[in-house]
Amino acid sequence: MKKLISFILILATLLSCFIMFGCKKDSPDDENSVAVFNITSDYKISIPKDYTQKELSIAKDIQTAIKKLASISLPINDSGKAVEKEIVIGDADRPELKNISEKVGENLGYTIFASNPKIFIYGTDRTYLGLAAEEFIETYRKIYQTVIA
């Protein structure tokens, strides 16, 4: 019970720090600006049906990082169909991404946000999508390593 309470307190502290220091002002909504890092084995990594090699590469990088850190194997969903729990990479056909380019803006580049239980990693181009994925992986690594320490 003490471990569970400690885990919850650490996670809450880390998410608070992430909100204060790690979020970009390019988030579409402040309340959705923090990705929830409670990833379990029932998640999938989703890429658009007509995915680019960059989107597939990013999905594999995230898949590898989560496997190394948490020993969780997440499948890559390239069907284009939404699933309940997913990490969405790029400009997939999801209602949560409607008009996202307008919300992020050309000069802002990328965003990572959650619409529970989904997590979205979006960039206005290949470069920004790569930067968003790197930030996601690094933040997940920091949170995961702090929680298990």
Coordinates of N, CA and C in Angstrom, one line a residue:
M1 N 0.8 -1.2 0.0 CA 0.0 0.0 0.0 C 0.9 1.3 0.0
K2 N 2.0 1.2 0.8 CA 2.9 2.4 0.8 C 3.5 2.6 -0.5
K3 N 3.9 1.5 -1.2 CA 4.5 1.6 -2.6 C 3.5 2.3 -3.5
L4 N 2.2 1.9 -3.5 CA 1.2 2.4 -4.4 C 1.0 3.9 -4.1
I5 N 0.9 4.3 -2.9 CA 0.8 5.7 -2.5 C 2.0 6.5 -3.0
S6 N 3.2 6.0 -2.8 CA 4.4 6.6 -3.2 C 4.4 6.8 -4.7
F7 N 4.1 5.7 -5.4 CA 4.0 5.7 -6.9 C 3.1 6.9 -7.4
I8 N 1.9 6.9 -6.8 CA 0.9 8.0 -7.2 C 1.4 9.4 -6.9
L9 N 2.1 9.6 -5.7 CA 2.6 10.9 -5.4 C 3.7 11.3 -6.4
I10 N 4.6 10.3 -6.7 CA 5.7 10.6 -7.6 C 5.2 10.9 -9.0
L11 N 4.2 10.1 -9.4 CA 3.7 10.4 -10.8 C 3.0 11.8 -10.8
A12 N 2.2 12.1 -9.8 CA 1.6 13.4 -9.7 C 2.6 14.5 -9.7
T13 N 3.7 14.4 -9.0 CA 4.7 15.4 -8.9 C 5.4 15.5 -10.3
L14 N 5.7 14.4 -10.9 CA 6.3 14.5 -12.3 C 5.4 15.1 -13.3
L15 N 4.1 14.7 -13.3 CA 3.2 15.3 -14.2 C 3.1 16.8 -14.0
S16 N 3.1 17.2 -12.7 CA 3.0 18.7 -12.4 C 4.3 19.4 -13.0
C17 N 5.4 18.8 -12.8 CA 6.6 19.4 -13.3 C 6.6 19.4 -14.9
F18 N 6.1 18.4 -15.5 CA 6.0 18.4 -16.9 C 5.0 19.5 -17.4
I19 N 3.9 19.7 -16.7 CA 3.0 20.7 -17.0 C 3.7 22.1 -17.0
M20 N 4.4 22.3 -15.9 CA 5.1 23.6 -15.7 C 6.2 23.9 -16.6
F21 N 7.0 22.9 -16.9 CA 8.3 23.1 -17.6 C 8.4 22.4 -18.9
G22 N 7.7 21.4 -19.2 CA 7.9 20.6 -20.4 C 6.9 20.8 -21.5
C23 N 5.8 21.5 -21.2 CA 4.8 21.7 -22.3 C 5.2 22.9 -23.1
K24 N 4.8 22.8 -24.4 CA 5.0 23.9 -25.3 C 3.7 24.7 -25.3
K25 N 3.8 26.0 -25.7 CA 2.7 26.8 -25.8 C 1.9 26.5 -27.1
D26 N 2.4 25.6 -27.9 CA 1.7 25.3 -29.1 C 0.6 24.2 -28.9
S27 N 0.3 23.9 -27.7 CA -0.7 22.9 -27.5 C -2.1 23.4 -27.9
P28 N -2.9 22.6 -28.5 CA -4.2 23.1 -28.9 C -5.1 23.6 -27.8
D29 N -5.1 22.9 -26.6 CA -5.8 23.3 -25.5 C -5.0 23.1 -24.2
D30 N -4.9 24.0 -23.3 CA -4.1 23.9 -22.1 C -4.5 22.6 -21.3
E31 N -5.8 22.3 -21.3 CA -6.2 21.1 -20.5 C -5.8 19.8 -21.1
N32 N -5.5 19.8 -22.4 CA -5.1 18.6 -23.1 C -3.6 18.6 -23.4
S33 N -2.8 19.5 -22.8 CA -1.4 19.7 -23.2 C -0.4 18.7 -22.7
V34 N -0.8 17.9 -21.8 CA 0.1 16.9 -21.2 C -0.3 15.5 -21.6
A35 N 0.6 14.7 -22.2 CA 0.3 13.3 -22.5 C 0.3 12.5 -21.2
V36 N -0.6 11.6 -21.2 CA -0.7 10.7 -20.0 C 0.2 9.5 -20.3
F37 N 1.1 9.2 -19.4 CA 2.1 8.2 -19.6 C 1.7 6.9 -18.9
N38 N 0.5 6.6 -18.9 CA 0.0 5.4 -18.2 C -0.2 4.3 -19.3
I39 N 0.8 4.0 -20.0 CA 0.7 3.1 -21.2 C 0.8 1.6 -20.7
T40 N -0.2 0.9 -21.1 CA -0.3 -0.6 -20.7 C -0.3 -1.4 -22.0
S41 N -0.2 -2.7 -21.8 CA -0.1 -3.6 -23.0 C -1.3 -3.6 -23.9
D42 N -2.4 -3.0 -23.5 CA -3.5 -3.0 -24.4 C -3.5 -1.8 -25.4
Y43 N -2.5 -1.0 -25.3 CA -2.3 0.2 -26.2 C -1.8 -0.3 -27.6
K44 N -2.1 0.4 -28.6 CA -1.5 0.2 -29.9 C -0.9 1.5 -30.4
I45 N 0.1 1.4 -31.2 CA 0.7 2.6 -31.8 C 0.1 2.7 -33.2
S46 N -0.7 3.8 -33.4 CA -1.4 4.0 -34.7 C -0.8 5.0 -35.6
I47 N -0.7 4.6 -36.8 CA -0.2 5.5 -37.9 C -1.2 5.6 -39.0
P48 N -1.2 6.6 -39.8 CA -2.2 6.8 -40.8 C -2.2 5.6 -41.8
K49 N -3.3 5.3 -42.4 CA -3.4 4.2 -43.4 C -2.4 4.4 -44.5
D50 N -2.3 5.6 -45.0 CA -1.4 6.0 -46.0 C -0.1 6.6 -45.4
Y51 N 0.5 5.9 -44.5 CA 1.6 6.4 -43.7 C 2.8 6.6 -44.6
T52 N 3.7 7.5 -44.1 CA 5.0 7.8 -44.7 C 6.0 6.9 -44.0
Q53 N 7.2 6.8 -44.6 CA 8.3 6.0 -44.0 C 8.7 6.7 -42.7
K54 N 8.6 8.0 -42.6 CA 8.9 8.7 -41.4 C 8.0 8.3 -40.3
E55 N 6.7 8.3 -40.6 CA 5.7 7.9 -39.5 C 5.9 6.5 -39.1
L56 N 6.2 5.6 -40.0 CA 6.5 4.2 -39.6 C 7.8 4.1 -38.8
S57 N 8.8 4.8 -39.2 CA 10.1 4.8 -38.4 C 9.9 5.4 -37.0
I58 N 9.1 6.4 -36.9 CA 8.8 7.0 -35.5 C 8.0 6.0 -34.7
A59 N 7.0 5.3 -35.3 CA 6.3 4.3 -34.6 C 7.2 3.2 -34.1
K60 N 8.1 2.8 -34.9 CA 9.1 1.7 -34.5 C 10.0 2.2 -33.4
D61 N 10.4 3.5 -33.5 CA 11.3 4.0 -32.4 C 10.5 4.1 -31.1
I62 N 9.3 4.5 -31.1 CA 8.5 4.5 -29.9 C 8.2 3.1 -29.4
Q63 N 7.9 2.2 -30.3 CA 7.7 0.8 -29.9 C 8.9 0.2 -29.2
T64 N 10.1 0.5 -29.8 CA 11.4 0.0 -29.2 C 11.6 0.6 -27.8
A65 N 11.4 2.0 -27.7 CA 11.7 2.6 -26.4 C 10.8 2.1 -25.3
I66 N 9.5 1.9 -25.6 CA 8.6 1.4 -24.6 C 8.9 0.0 -24.2
K67 N 9.4 -0.8 -25.2 CA 9.8 -2.2 -25.0 C 11.0 -2.3 -24.1
K68 N 12.0 -1.4 -24.3 CA 13.2 -1.4 -23.5 C 13.0 -0.9 -22.1
L69 N 12.1 0.1 -22.0 CA 11.9 0.7 -20.7 C 10.9 -0.1 -19.8
A70 N 9.8 -0.4 -20.4 CA 8.7 -1.0 -19.6 C 8.5 -2.5 -19.9
S71 N 9.2 -3.1 -20.8 CA 9.0 -4.5 -21.2 C 7.6 -4.7 -21.7
I72 N 7.0 -3.7 -22.4 CA 5.7 -3.8 -23.0 C 5.8 -3.8 -24.5
S73 N 5.3 -4.8 -25.2 CA 5.3 -4.9 -26.6 C 4.0 -4.3 -27.2
L74 N 4.1 -3.2 -27.8 CA 2.9 -2.6 -28.4 C 2.9 -2.8 -29.9
P75 N 1.8 -3.3 -30.5 CA 1.7 -3.5 -31.9 C 1.5 -2.2 -32.6
I76 N 1.9 -2.2 -33.9 CA 1.7 -1.0 -34.7 C 0.5 -1.2 -35.6
N77 N -0.5 -0.3 -35.4 CA -1.8 -0.3 -36.2 C -1.6 0.5 -37.4
D78 N -1.5 -0.1 -38.6 CA -1.5 0.7 -39.8 C -2.7 0.6 -40.7
S79 N -3.8 0.2 -40.0 CA -5.1 0.0 -40.8 C -5.8 1.3 -41.0
G80 N -5.4 2.4 -40.2 CA -6.1 3.6 -40.3 C -7.3 3.7 -39.4
K81 N -7.7 2.6 -38.9 CA -8.9 2.6 -38.0 C -8.5 2.9 -36.6
A82 N -9.3 3.7 -35.9 CA -9.1 4.0 -34.5 C -9.3 2.8 -33.6
V83 N -8.6 2.8 -32.5 CA -8.8 1.8 -31.5 C -9.0 2.6 -30.2
E84 N -9.5 1.9 -29.2 CA -9.8 2.7 -27.9 C -8.5 3.3 -27.3
K85 N -7.5 2.5 -27.1 CA -6.3 2.9 -26.5 C -5.2 2.9 -27.5
E86 N -4.7 4.1 -27.9 CA -3.7 4.2 -28.9 C -2.8 5.5 -28.7
I87 N -1.6 5.3 -29.2 CA -0.7 6.4 -29.4 C -0.7 6.7 -30.9
V88 N -1.2 7.9 -31.2 CA -1.5 8.2 -32.6 C -0.3 9.1 -33.1
I89 N 0.4 8.6 -34.2 CA 1.5 9.3 -34.7 C 1.1 10.0 -36.0
G90 N 1.4 11.3 -36.1 CA 1.1 12.0 -37.3 C -0.3 12.4 -37.6
D91 N -0.6 12.7 -38.8 CA -1.9 13.2 -39.2 C -2.9 12.1 -39.5
A92 N -3.2 11.3 -38.6 CA -4.2 10.2 -38.7 C -5.6 10.8 -38.8
D93 N -6.5 10.0 -39.3 CA -7.9 10.4 -39.4 C -8.6 10.2 -38.1
R94 N -8.5 11.2 -37.2 CA -9.2 11.1 -35.9 C -9.9 12.4 -35.6
P95 N -11.0 12.4 -35.0 CA -11.8 13.6 -34.7 C -11.0 14.6 -33.9
E96 N -10.1 14.1 -33.0 CA -9.3 14.9 -32.1 C -8.3 15.7 -32.9
L97 N -8.0 15.3 -34.1 CA -7.0 16.0 -34.9 C -7.6 16.9 -35.9
K98 N -8.9 17.1 -35.9 CA -9.6 18.0 -36.9 C -9.1 19.4 -36.7
N99 N -8.6 20.0 -37.7 CA -8.1 21.4 -37.7 C -6.9 21.5 -36.8
I100 N -6.1 20.5 -36.6 CA -4.9 20.6 -35.7 C -3.9 21.5 -36.3
S101 N -3.7 21.4 -37.6 CA -2.7 22.3 -38.3 C -3.0 23.8 -38.0
E102 N -4.2 24.2 -38.0 CA -4.6 25.5 -37.7 C -4.3 25.9 -36.2
K103 N -4.6 24.9 -35.4 CA -4.4 25.1 -33.9 C -2.9 25.2 -33.6
V104 N -2.1 24.4 -34.2 CA -0.7 24.4 -33.9 C 0.0 25.6 -34.6
G105 N -0.4 25.8 -35.8 CA 0.2 26.9 -36.5 C 1.5 26.6 -37.2
E106 N 1.9 27.2 -38.3 CA 3.1 26.9 -39.0 C 4.3 27.2 -38.2
N107 N 4.4 28.2 -37.4 CA 5.6 28.5 -36.7 C 5.8 27.8 -35.4
L108 N 4.8 27.1 -35.0 CA 4.9 26.4 -33.7 C 5.5 25.0 -33.8
G109 N 5.2 24.3 -34.9 CA 5.9 23.1 -35.1 C 5.2 21.8 -34.7
Y110 N 5.0 21.5 -33.4 CA 4.5 20.3 -33.0 C 3.8 20.3 -31.7
T111 N 3.1 19.3 -31.3 CA 2.4 19.2 -30.1 C 2.3 17.7 -29.7
I112 N 2.2 17.5 -28.4 CA 1.9 16.2 -27.8 C 0.7 16.4 -26.9
F113 N -0.4 15.7 -27.0 CA -1.5 15.9 -26.1 C -2.3 14.7 -25.9
A114 N -3.1 14.6 -24.9 CA -3.9 13.5 -24.6 C -5.3 13.8 -24.7
S115 N -6.1 12.9 -25.1 CA -7.5 12.9 -25.1 C -7.9 11.5 -24.6
N116 N -7.9 11.4 -23.3 CA -7.9 10.0 -22.6 C -8.9 9.1 -23.2
P117 N -8.4 7.9 -23.5 CA -7.1 7.3 -23.2 C -6.1 7.4 -24.3
K118 N -6.4 8.2 -25.3 CA -5.5 8.3 -26.5 C -4.4 9.4 -26.3
I119 N -3.3 9.1 -26.9 CA -2.1 10.1 -26.8 C -1.8 10.4 -28.3
F120 N -1.6 11.7 -28.6 CA -1.4 12.2 -29.9 C 0.0 12.8 -30.0
I121 N 0.7 12.5 -31.0 CA 2.0 13.0 -31.3 C 1.9 13.6 -32.7
Y122 N 2.0 14.9 -32.9 CA 1.7 15.6 -34.1 C 2.8 16.6 -34.5
G123 N 3.2 16.6 -35.7 CA 4.1 17.7 -36.2 C 3.6 18.2 -37.5
T124 N 3.9 19.5 -37.7 CA 3.4 20.1 -39.0 C 4.2 19.6 -40.2
D125 N 5.4 19.0 -40.0 CA 6.1 18.4 -41.1 C 6.9 17.3 -40.5
R126 N 7.7 16.6 -41.4 CA 8.5 15.5 -40.9 C 9.5 15.8 -39.8
T127 N 10.1 17.0 -40.0 CA 11.1 17.3 -38.9 C 10.5 17.6 -37.6
Y128 N 9.4 18.3 -37.6 CA 8.7 18.6 -36.3 C 8.0 17.3 -35.7
L129 N 7.6 16.4 -36.6 CA 7.1 15.1 -36.1 C 8.2 14.3 -35.4
G130 N 9.3 14.4 -36.0 CA 10.5 13.7 -35.4 C 10.8 14.3 -34.0
L131 N 10.8 15.6 -33.9 CA 11.1 16.3 -32.7 C 10.0 16.0 -31.6
A132 N 8.8 15.9 -32.0 CA 7.7 15.6 -31.1 C 7.9 14.2 -30.6
A133 N 8.3 13.2 -31.4 CA 8.5 11.9 -31.0 C 9.7 11.8 -30.1
E134 N 10.8 12.5 -30.3 CA 11.9 12.5 -29.4 C 11.5 13.0 -28.1
E135 N 10.7 14.1 -28.0 CA 10.3 14.6 -26.7 C 9.4 13.6 -26.0
F136 N 8.5 13.0 -26.7 CA 7.7 12.0 -26.1 C 8.5 10.8 -25.5
I137 N 9.5 10.3 -26.2 CA 10.3 9.2 -25.8 C 11.1 9.7 -24.6
E138 N 11.7 10.8 -24.6 CA 12.6 11.3 -23.5 C 11.7 11.6 -22.3
T139 N 10.6 12.1 -22.4 CA 9.7 12.4 -21.3 C 9.2 11.1 -20.7
Y140 N 8.8 10.1 -21.5 CA 8.4 8.8 -21.0 C 9.5 8.1 -20.3
R141 N 10.8 8.2 -20.8 CA 11.9 7.6 -20.2 C 12.2 8.2 -18.8
K142 N 12.1 9.6 -18.7 CA 12.4 10.2 -17.4 C 11.3 9.8 -16.4
I143 N 10.1 9.9 -16.8 CA 9.0 9.5 -15.9 C 9.1 8.1 -15.4
Y144 N 9.3 7.2 -16.4 CA 9.4 5.8 -16.1 C 10.5 5.5 -15.2
Q145 N 11.7 6.0 -15.5 CA 12.9 5.7 -14.6 C 12.7 6.3 -13.2
T146 N 12.1 7.5 -13.1 CA 11.9 8.1 -11.8 C 10.9 7.2 -11.0
V147 N 9.8 6.8 -11.6 CA 8.8 6.0 -10.9 C 9.4 4.7 -10.4
I148 N 10.2 4.0 -11.2 CA 10.7 2.7 -10.8 C 11.9 2.8 -9.9
A149 N 12.5 4.0 -9.8 CA 13.7 4.1 -9.0 C 13.5 3.9 -7.5

